[in-house]
PDB file of C-alpha atoms in Angstrom:
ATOM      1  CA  UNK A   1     122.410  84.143-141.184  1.00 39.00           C
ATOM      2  CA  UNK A   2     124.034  85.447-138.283  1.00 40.00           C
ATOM      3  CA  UNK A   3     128.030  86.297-137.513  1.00 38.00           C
ATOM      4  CA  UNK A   4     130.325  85.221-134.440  1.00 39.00           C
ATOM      5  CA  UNK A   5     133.782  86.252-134.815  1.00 36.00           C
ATOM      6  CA  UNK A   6     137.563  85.376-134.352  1.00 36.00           C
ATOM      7  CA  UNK A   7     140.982  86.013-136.300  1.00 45.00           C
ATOM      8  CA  UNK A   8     140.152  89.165-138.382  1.00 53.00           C
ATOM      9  CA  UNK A   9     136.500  87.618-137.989  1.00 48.00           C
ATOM     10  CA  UNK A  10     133.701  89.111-138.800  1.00 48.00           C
ATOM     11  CA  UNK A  11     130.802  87.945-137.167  1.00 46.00           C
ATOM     12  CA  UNK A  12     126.692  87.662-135.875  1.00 41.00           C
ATOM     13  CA  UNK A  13     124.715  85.429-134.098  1.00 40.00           C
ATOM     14  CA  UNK A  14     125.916  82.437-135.617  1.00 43.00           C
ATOM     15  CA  UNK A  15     128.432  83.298-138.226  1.00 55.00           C
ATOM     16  CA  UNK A  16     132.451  84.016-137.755  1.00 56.00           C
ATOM     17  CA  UNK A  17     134.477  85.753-140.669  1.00 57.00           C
ATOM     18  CA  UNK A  18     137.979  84.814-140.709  1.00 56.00           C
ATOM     19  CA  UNK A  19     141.134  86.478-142.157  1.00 57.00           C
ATOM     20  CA  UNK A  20     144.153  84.418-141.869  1.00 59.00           C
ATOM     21  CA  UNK A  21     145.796  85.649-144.758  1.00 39.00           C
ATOM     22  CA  UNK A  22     149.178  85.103-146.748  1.00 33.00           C
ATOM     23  CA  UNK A  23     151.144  87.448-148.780  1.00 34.00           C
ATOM     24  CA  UNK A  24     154.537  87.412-150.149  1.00 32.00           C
ATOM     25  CA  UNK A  25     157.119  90.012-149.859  1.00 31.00           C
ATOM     26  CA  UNK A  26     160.009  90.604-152.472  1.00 32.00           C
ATOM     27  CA  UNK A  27     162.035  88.878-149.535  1.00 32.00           C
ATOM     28  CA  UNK A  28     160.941  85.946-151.185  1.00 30.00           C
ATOM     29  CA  UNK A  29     159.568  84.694-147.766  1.00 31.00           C
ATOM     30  CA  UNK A  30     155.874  83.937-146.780  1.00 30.00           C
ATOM     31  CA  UNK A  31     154.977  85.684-143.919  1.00 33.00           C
ATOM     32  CA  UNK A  32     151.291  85.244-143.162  1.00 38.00           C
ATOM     33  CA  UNK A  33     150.635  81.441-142.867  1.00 39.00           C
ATOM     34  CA  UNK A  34     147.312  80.386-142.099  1.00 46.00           C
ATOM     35  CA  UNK A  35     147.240  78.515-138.988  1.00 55.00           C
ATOM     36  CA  UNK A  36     147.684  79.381-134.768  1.00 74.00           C
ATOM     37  CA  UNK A  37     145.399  81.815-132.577  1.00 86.00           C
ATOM     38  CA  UNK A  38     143.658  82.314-136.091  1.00 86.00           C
ATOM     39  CA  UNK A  39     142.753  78.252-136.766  1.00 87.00           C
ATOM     40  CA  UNK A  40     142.725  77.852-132.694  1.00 89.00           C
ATOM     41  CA  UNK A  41     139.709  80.294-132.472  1.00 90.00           C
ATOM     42  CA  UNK A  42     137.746  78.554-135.963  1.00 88.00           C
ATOM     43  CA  UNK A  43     137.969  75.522-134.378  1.00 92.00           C
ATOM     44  CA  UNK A  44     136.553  76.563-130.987  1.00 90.00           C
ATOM     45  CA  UNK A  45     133.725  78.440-132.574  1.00 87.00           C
ATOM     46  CA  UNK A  46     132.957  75.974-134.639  1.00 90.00           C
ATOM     47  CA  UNK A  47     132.740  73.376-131.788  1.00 92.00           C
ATOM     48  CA  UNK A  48     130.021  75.459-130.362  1.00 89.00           C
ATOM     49  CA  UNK A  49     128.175  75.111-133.966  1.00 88.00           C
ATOM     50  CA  UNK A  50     129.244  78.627-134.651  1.00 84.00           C
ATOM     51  CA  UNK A  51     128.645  79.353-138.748  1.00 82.00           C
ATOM     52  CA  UNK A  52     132.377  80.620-140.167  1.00 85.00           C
ATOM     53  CA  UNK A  53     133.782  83.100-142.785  1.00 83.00           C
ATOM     54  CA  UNK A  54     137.606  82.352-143.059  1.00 85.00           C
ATOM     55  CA  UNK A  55     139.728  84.354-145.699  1.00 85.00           C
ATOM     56  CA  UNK A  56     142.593  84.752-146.851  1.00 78.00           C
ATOM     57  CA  UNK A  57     144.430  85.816-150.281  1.00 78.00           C
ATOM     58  CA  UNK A  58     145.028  82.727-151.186  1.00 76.00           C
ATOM     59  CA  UNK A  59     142.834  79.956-149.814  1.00 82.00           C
ATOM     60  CA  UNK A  60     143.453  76.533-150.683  1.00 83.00           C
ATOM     61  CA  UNK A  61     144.320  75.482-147.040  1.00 81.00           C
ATOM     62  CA  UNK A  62     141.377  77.712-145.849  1.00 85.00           C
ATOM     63  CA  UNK A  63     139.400  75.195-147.833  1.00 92.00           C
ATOM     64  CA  UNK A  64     140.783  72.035-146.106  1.00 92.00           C
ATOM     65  CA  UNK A  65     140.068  73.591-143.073  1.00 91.00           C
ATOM     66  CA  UNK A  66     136.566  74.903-143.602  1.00 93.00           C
ATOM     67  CA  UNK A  67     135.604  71.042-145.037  1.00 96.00           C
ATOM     68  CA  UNK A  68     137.300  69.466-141.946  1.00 96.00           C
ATOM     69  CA  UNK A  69     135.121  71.635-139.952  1.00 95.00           C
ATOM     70  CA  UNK A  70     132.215  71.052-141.867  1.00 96.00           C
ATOM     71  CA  UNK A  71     132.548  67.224-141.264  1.00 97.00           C
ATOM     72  CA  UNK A  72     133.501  67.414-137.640  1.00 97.00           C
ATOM     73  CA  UNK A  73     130.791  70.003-136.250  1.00 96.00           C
ATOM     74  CA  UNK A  74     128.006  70.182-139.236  1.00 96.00           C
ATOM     75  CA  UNK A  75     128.481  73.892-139.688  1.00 92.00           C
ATOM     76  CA  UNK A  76     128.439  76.208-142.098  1.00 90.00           C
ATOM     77  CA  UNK A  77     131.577  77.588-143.723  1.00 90.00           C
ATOM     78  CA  UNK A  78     132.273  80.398-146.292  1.00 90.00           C
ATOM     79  CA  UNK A  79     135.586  80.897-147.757  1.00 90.00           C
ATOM     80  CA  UNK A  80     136.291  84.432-149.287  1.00 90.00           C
ATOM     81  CA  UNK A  81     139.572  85.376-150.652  1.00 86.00           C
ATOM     82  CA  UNK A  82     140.817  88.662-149.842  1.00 87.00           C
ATOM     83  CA  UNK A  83     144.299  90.177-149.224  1.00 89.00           C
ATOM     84  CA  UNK A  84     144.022  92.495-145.939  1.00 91.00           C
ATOM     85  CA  UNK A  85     147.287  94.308-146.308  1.00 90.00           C
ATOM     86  CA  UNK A  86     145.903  95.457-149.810  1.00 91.00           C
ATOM     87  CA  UNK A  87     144.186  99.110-149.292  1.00 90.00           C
ATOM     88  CA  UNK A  88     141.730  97.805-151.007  1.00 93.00           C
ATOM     89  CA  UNK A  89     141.466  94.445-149.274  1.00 93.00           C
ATOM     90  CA  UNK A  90     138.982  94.988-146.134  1.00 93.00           C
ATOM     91  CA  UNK A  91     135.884  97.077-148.393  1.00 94.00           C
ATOM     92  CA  UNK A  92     136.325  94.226-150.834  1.00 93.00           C
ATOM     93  CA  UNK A  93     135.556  91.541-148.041  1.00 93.00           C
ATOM     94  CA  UNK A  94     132.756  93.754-146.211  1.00 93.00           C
ATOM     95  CA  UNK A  95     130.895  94.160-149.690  1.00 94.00           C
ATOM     96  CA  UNK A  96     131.612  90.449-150.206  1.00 93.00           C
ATOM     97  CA  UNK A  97     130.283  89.313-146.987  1.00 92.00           C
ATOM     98  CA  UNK A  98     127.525  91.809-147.359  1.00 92.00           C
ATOM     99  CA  UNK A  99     126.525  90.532-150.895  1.00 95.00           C
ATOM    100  CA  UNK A 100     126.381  86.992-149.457  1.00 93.00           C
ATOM    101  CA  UNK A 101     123.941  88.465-146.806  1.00 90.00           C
ATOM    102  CA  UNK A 102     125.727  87.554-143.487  1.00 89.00           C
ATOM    103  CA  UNK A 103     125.706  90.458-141.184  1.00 83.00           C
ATOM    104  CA  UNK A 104     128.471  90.930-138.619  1.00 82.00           C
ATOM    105  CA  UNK A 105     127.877  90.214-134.991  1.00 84.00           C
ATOM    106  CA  UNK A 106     131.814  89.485-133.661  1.00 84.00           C
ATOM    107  CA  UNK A 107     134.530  91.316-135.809  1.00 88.00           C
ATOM    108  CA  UNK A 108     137.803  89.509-134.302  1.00 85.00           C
ATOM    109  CA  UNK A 109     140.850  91.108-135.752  1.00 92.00           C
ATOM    110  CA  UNK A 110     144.018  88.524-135.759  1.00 90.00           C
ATOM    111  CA  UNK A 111     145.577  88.736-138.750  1.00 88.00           C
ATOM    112  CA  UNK A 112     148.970  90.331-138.356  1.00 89.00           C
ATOM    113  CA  UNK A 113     153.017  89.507-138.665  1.00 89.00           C
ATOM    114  CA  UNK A 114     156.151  90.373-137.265  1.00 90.00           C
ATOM    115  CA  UNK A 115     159.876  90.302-138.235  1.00 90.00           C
ATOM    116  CA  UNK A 116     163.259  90.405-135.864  1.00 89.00           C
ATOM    117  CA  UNK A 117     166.343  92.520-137.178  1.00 92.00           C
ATOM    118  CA  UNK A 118     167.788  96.028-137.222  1.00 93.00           C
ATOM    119  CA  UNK A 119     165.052  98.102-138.429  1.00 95.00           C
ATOM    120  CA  UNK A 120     168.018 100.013-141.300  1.00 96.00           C
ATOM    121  CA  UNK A 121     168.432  96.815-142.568  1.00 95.00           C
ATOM    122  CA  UNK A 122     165.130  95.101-143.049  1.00 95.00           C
ATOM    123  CA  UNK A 123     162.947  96.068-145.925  1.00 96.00           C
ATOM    124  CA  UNK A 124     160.634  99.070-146.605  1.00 95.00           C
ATOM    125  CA  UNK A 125     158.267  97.039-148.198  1.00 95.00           C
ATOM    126  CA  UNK A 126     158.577  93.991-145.257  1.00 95.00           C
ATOM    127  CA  UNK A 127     157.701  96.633-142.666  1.00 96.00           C
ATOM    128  CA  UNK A 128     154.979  98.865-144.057  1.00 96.00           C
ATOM    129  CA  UNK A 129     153.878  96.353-145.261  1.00 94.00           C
ATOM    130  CA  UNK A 130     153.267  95.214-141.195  1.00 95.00           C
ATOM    131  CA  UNK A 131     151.719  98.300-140.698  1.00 96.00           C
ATOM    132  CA  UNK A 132     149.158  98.073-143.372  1.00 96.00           C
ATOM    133  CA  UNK A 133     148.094  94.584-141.721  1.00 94.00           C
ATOM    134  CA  UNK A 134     148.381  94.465-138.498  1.00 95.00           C
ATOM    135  CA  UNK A 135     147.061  98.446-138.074  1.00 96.00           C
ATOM    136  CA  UNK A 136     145.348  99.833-141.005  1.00 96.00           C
ATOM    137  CA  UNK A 137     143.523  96.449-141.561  1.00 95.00           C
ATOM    138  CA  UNK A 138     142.088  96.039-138.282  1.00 95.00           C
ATOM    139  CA  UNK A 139     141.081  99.844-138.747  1.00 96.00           C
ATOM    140  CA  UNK A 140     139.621  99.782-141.750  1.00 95.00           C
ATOM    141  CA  UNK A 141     137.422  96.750-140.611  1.00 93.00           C
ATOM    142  CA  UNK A 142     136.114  97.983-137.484  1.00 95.00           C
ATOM    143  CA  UNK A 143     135.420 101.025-138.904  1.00 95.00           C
ATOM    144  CA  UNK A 144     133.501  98.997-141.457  1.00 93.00           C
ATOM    145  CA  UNK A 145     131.040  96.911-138.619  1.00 91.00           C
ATOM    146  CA  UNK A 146     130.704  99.368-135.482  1.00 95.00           C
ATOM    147  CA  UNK A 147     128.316 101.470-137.171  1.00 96.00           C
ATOM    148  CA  UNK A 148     126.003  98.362-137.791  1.00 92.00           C
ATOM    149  CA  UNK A 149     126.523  97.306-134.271  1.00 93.00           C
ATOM    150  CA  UNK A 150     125.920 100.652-132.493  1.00 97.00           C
ATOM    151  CA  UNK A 151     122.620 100.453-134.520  1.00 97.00           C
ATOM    152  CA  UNK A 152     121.604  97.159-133.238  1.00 94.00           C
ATOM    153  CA  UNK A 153     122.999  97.736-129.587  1.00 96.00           C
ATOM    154  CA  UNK A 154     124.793  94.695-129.849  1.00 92.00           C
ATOM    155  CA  UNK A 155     128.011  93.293-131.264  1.00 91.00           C
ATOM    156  CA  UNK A 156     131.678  92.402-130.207  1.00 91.00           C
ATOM    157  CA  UNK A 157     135.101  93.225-131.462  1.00 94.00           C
ATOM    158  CA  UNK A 158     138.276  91.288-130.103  1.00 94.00           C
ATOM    159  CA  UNK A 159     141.464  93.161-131.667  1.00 96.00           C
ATOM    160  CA  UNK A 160     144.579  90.668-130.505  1.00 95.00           C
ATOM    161  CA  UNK A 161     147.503  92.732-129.926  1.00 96.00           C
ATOM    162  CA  UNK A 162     150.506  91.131-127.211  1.00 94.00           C
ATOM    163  CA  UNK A 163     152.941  91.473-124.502  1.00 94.00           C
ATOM    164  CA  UNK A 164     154.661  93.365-127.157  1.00 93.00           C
ATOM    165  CA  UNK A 165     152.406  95.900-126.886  1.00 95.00           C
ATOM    166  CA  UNK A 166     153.337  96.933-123.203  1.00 94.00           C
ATOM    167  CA  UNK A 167     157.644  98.076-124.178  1.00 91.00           C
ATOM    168  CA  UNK A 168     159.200  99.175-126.674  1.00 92.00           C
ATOM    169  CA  UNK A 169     161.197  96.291-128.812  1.00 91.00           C
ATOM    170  CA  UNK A 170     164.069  96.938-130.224  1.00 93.00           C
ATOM    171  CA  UNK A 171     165.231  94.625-133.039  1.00 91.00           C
ATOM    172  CA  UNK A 172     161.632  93.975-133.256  1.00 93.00           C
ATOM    173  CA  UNK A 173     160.608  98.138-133.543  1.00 95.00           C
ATOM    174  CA  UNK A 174     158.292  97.950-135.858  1.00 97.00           C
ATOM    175  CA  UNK A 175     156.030  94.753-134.719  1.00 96.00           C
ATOM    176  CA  UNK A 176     155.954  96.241-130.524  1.00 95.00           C
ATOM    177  CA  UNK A 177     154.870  99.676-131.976  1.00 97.00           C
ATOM    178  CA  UNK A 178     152.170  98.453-133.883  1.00 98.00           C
ATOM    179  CA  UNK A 179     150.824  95.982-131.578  1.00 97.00           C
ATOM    180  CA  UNK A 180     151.149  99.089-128.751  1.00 97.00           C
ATOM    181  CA  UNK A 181     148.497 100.760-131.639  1.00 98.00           C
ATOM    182  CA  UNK A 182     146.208  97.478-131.477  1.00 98.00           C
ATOM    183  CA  UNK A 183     146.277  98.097-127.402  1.00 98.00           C
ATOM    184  CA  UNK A 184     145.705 101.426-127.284  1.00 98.00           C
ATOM    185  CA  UNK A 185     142.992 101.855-129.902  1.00 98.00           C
ATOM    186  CA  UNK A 186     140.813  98.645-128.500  1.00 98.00           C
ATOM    187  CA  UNK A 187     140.945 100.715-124.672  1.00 98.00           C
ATOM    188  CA  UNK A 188     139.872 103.982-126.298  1.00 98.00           C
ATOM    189  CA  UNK A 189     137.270 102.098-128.230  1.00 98.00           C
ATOM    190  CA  UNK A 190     136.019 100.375-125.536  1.00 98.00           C
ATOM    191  CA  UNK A 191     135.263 103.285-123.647  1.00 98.00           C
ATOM    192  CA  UNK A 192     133.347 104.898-126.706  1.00 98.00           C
ATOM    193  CA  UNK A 193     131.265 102.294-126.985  1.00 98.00           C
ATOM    194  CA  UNK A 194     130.854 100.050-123.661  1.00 97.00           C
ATOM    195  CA  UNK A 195     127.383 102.458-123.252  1.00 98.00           C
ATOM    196  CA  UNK A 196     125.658 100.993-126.651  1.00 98.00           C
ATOM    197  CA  UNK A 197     125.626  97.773-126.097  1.00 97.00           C
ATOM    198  CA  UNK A 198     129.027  97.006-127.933  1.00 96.00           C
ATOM    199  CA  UNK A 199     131.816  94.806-126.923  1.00 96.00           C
ATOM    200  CA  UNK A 200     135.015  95.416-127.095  1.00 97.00           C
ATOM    201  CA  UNK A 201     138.431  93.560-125.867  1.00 97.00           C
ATOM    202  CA  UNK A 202     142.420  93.214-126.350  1.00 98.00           C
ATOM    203  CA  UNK A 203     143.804  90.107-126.425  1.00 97.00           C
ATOM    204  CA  UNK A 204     147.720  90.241-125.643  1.00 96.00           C
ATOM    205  CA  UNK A 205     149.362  86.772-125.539  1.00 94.00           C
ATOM    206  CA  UNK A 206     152.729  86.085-124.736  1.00 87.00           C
ATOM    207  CA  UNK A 207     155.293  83.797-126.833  1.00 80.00           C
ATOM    208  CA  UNK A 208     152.890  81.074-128.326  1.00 69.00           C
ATOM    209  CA  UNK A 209     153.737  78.190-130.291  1.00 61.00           C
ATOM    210  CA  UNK A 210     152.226  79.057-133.300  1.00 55.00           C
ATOM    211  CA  UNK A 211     153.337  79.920-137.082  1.00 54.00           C
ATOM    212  CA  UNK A 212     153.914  83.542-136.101  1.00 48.00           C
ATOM    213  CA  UNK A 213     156.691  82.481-134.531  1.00 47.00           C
ATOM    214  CA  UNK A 214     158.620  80.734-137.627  1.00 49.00           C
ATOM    215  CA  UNK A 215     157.875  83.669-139.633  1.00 46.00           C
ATOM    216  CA  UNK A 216     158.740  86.365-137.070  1.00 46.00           C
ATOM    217  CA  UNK A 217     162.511  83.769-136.676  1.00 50.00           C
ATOM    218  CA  UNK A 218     161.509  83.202-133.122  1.00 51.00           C
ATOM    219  CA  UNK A 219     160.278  79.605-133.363  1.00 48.00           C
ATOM    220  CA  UNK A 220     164.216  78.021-133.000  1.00 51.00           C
ATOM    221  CA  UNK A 221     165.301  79.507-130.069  1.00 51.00           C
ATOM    222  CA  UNK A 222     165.683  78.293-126.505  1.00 49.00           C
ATOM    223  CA  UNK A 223     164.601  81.243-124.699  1.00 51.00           C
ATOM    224  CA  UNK A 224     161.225  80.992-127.172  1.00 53.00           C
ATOM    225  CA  UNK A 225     161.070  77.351-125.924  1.00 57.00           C
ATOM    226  CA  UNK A 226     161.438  77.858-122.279  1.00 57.00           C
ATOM    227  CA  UNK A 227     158.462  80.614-122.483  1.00 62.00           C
ATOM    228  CA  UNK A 228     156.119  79.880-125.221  1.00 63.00           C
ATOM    229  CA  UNK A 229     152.630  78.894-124.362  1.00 70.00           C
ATOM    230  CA  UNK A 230     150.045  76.917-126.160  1.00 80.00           C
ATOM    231  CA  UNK A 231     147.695  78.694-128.223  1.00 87.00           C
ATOM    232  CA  UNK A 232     144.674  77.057-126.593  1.00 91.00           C
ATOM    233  CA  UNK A 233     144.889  79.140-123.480  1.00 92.00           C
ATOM    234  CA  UNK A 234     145.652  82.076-125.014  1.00 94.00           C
ATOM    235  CA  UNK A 235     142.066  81.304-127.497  1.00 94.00           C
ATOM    236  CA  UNK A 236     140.025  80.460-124.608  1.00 95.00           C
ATOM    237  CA  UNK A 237     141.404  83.616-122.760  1.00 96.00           C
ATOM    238  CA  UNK A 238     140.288  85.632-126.152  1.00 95.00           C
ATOM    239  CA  UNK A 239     136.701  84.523-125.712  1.00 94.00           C
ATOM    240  CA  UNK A 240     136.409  84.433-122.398  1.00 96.00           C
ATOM    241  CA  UNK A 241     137.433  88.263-121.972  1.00 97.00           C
ATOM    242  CA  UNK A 242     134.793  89.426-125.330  1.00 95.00           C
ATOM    243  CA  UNK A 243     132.160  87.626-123.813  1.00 94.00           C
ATOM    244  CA  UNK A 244     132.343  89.762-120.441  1.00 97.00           C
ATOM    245  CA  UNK A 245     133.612  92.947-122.277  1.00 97.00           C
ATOM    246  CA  UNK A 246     137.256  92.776-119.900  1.00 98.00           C
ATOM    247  CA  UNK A 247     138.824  95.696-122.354  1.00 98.00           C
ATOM    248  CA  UNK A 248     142.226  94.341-121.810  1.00 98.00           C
ATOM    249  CA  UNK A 249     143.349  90.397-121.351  1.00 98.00           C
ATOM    250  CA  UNK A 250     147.075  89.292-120.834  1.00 97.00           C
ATOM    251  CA  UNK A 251     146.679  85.588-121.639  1.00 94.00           C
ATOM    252  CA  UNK A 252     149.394  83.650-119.051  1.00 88.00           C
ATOM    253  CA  UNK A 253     150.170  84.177-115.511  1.00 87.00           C
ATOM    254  CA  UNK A 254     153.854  85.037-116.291  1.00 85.00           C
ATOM    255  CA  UNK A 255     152.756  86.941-119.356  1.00 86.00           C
ATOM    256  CA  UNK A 256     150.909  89.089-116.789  1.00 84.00           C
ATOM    257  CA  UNK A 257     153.150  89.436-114.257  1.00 86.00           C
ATOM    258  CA  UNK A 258     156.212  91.213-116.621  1.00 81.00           C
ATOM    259  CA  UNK A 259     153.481  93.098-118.476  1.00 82.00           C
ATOM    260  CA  UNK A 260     152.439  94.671-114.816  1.00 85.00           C
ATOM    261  CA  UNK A 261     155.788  94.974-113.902  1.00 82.00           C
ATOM    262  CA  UNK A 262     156.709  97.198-116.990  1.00 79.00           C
ATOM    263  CA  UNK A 263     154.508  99.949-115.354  1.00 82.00           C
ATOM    264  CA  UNK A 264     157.438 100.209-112.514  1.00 78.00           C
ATOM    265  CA  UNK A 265     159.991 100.114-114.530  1.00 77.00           C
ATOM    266  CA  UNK A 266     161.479 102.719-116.057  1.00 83.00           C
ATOM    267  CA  UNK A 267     161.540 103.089-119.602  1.00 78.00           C
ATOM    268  CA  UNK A 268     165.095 103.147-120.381  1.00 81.00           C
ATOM    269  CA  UNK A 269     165.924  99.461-118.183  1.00 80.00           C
ATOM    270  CA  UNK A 270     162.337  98.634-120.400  1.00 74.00           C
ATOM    271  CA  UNK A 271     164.206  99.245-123.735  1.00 75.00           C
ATOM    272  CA  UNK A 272     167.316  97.344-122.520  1.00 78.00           C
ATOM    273  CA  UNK A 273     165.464  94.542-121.322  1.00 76.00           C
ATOM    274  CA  UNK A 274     163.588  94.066-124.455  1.00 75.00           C
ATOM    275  CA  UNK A 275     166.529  94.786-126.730  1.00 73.00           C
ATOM    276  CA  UNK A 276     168.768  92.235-124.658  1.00 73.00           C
ATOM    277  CA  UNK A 277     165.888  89.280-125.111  1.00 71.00           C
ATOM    278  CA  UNK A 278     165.980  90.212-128.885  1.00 72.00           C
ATOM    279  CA  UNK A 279     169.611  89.755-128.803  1.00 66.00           C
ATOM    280  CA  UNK A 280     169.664  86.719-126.458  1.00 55.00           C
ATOM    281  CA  UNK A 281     167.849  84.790-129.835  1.00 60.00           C
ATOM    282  CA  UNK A 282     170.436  85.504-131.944  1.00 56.00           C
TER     283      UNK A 282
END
């Protein structure tokens, strides 16, 4: 079998791995929910009779999904639990998805989380734990399927990092700096590898309506609701850039426009700006 990717997917030819994982922190909320860019880019590849690996830790929605899939398209799906912000978690879904024999193709990395507040008062655990996923995760599974891909001279990784990614955020430090990692580590990448037949993109979306937002405590706000996008764009967008190896892709014309104008701005109005929007959804 072969693996196309999306949402920490790991994929070739004809198969996409998916983590869209959940974990609970000792702040007794949920913060990964499966569902968003994550479900948005199953159900696209699955509509082109793309085979599918979803996983998550726990996966009894990933199994309603993967059988409504099943039924609407007639493809293939694998669940696989696994819990990405574990250190363990990404060699224990590489030897799984090896063991089942379905080599990777597309590697999309989306799983990932944020949270708003003053970084003294949220949790130590909350926020590493946002490093481990959204950073060391995607790390640790790249690293996993380039080799494999350099060997074959084929392959694409799409790492999906945001606006964010662009300023520094305060109230939100924590989340911009690591999606300013995703960025700058998919660009450095793509430039090692754009020569051997590898591709490799950033995906930065803007505000989206999506579960991220509930869990990040963005969802209720007006100033989300005058600039959130649908997900759909920003999945088509994803694809659209692996498939012609664009190494960076703000999804949204507006999304764009502030994310090129941040490169004329100087950094301390940046900060402000950023921290004032954080404020303004208080």
């Amino acid at each position: 079998m072969r693996v196309r990717g999306i949402a920490n997917v790991l994929s070739r030819a004809q198969v996409c791995a998916f983590s869209m994982g959940a974990l609970g922190y000792d702040d007794g909320i949920d913060h990964r929910r499966i569902g968003g860019l994550g479900e948005g880019f199953a159900r696209a590849l699955a509509a082109e009779g793309t085979t599918l690996i979803l996983t998550a830790r726990r996966v009894e929605r990933l199994e309603s999904l993967a059988s409504e899939l099943r039924a609407a398209h007639g493809v293939t799906v694998h669940v696989f639990a696994a819990d990405l912000a574990d250190p363990d978690g990404p060699t224990t879904l590489i030897a799984a998805i090896a063991a089942a024999a379905l080599p990777v193709d597309v590697l999309i990395n989306n799983a990932g989380f944020g949270a708003r507040g003053d970084f003294a008062e949220l949790g130590d655990t909350l926020q590493l734990g946002m490093i481990d996923l959204n950073c060391r995760a995607l790390v640790a599974l790249t690293h996993a399927v380039l080799p494999q891909m350099i060997a074959r001279g084929s392959g694409g990784i799409l790492n999906i990092a945001s606006v964010a990614a662009f300023q520094p955020g305060p109230w939100m430090a924590v989340y911009y700096a690591s999606k300013a990692f995703v960025l700058s580590f998919s660009e450095a990448l793509h430039e090692e590898v754009k020569a051997k037949g590898v591709r490799v993109a950033a995906l930065c979306p803007g505000p989206t309506r999506t579960e991220f937002a509930d869990i990040a405590g963005l969802g209720d706000t007006a100033l989300f609701e005058r600039l959130a996008s649908d997900p759909g764009a920003a999945v088509r967008d994803g694809l659209a850039a692996l498939a012609a190896n664009r190494a960076v892709k703000v999804s949204g014309a507006l999304n764009f426009a502030m994310a090129e104008g941040i490169r004329f701005t100087p950094r301390s109005l940046a900060r402000r700006i950023a921290g004032a929007l954080q404020k303004a959804r208080d």
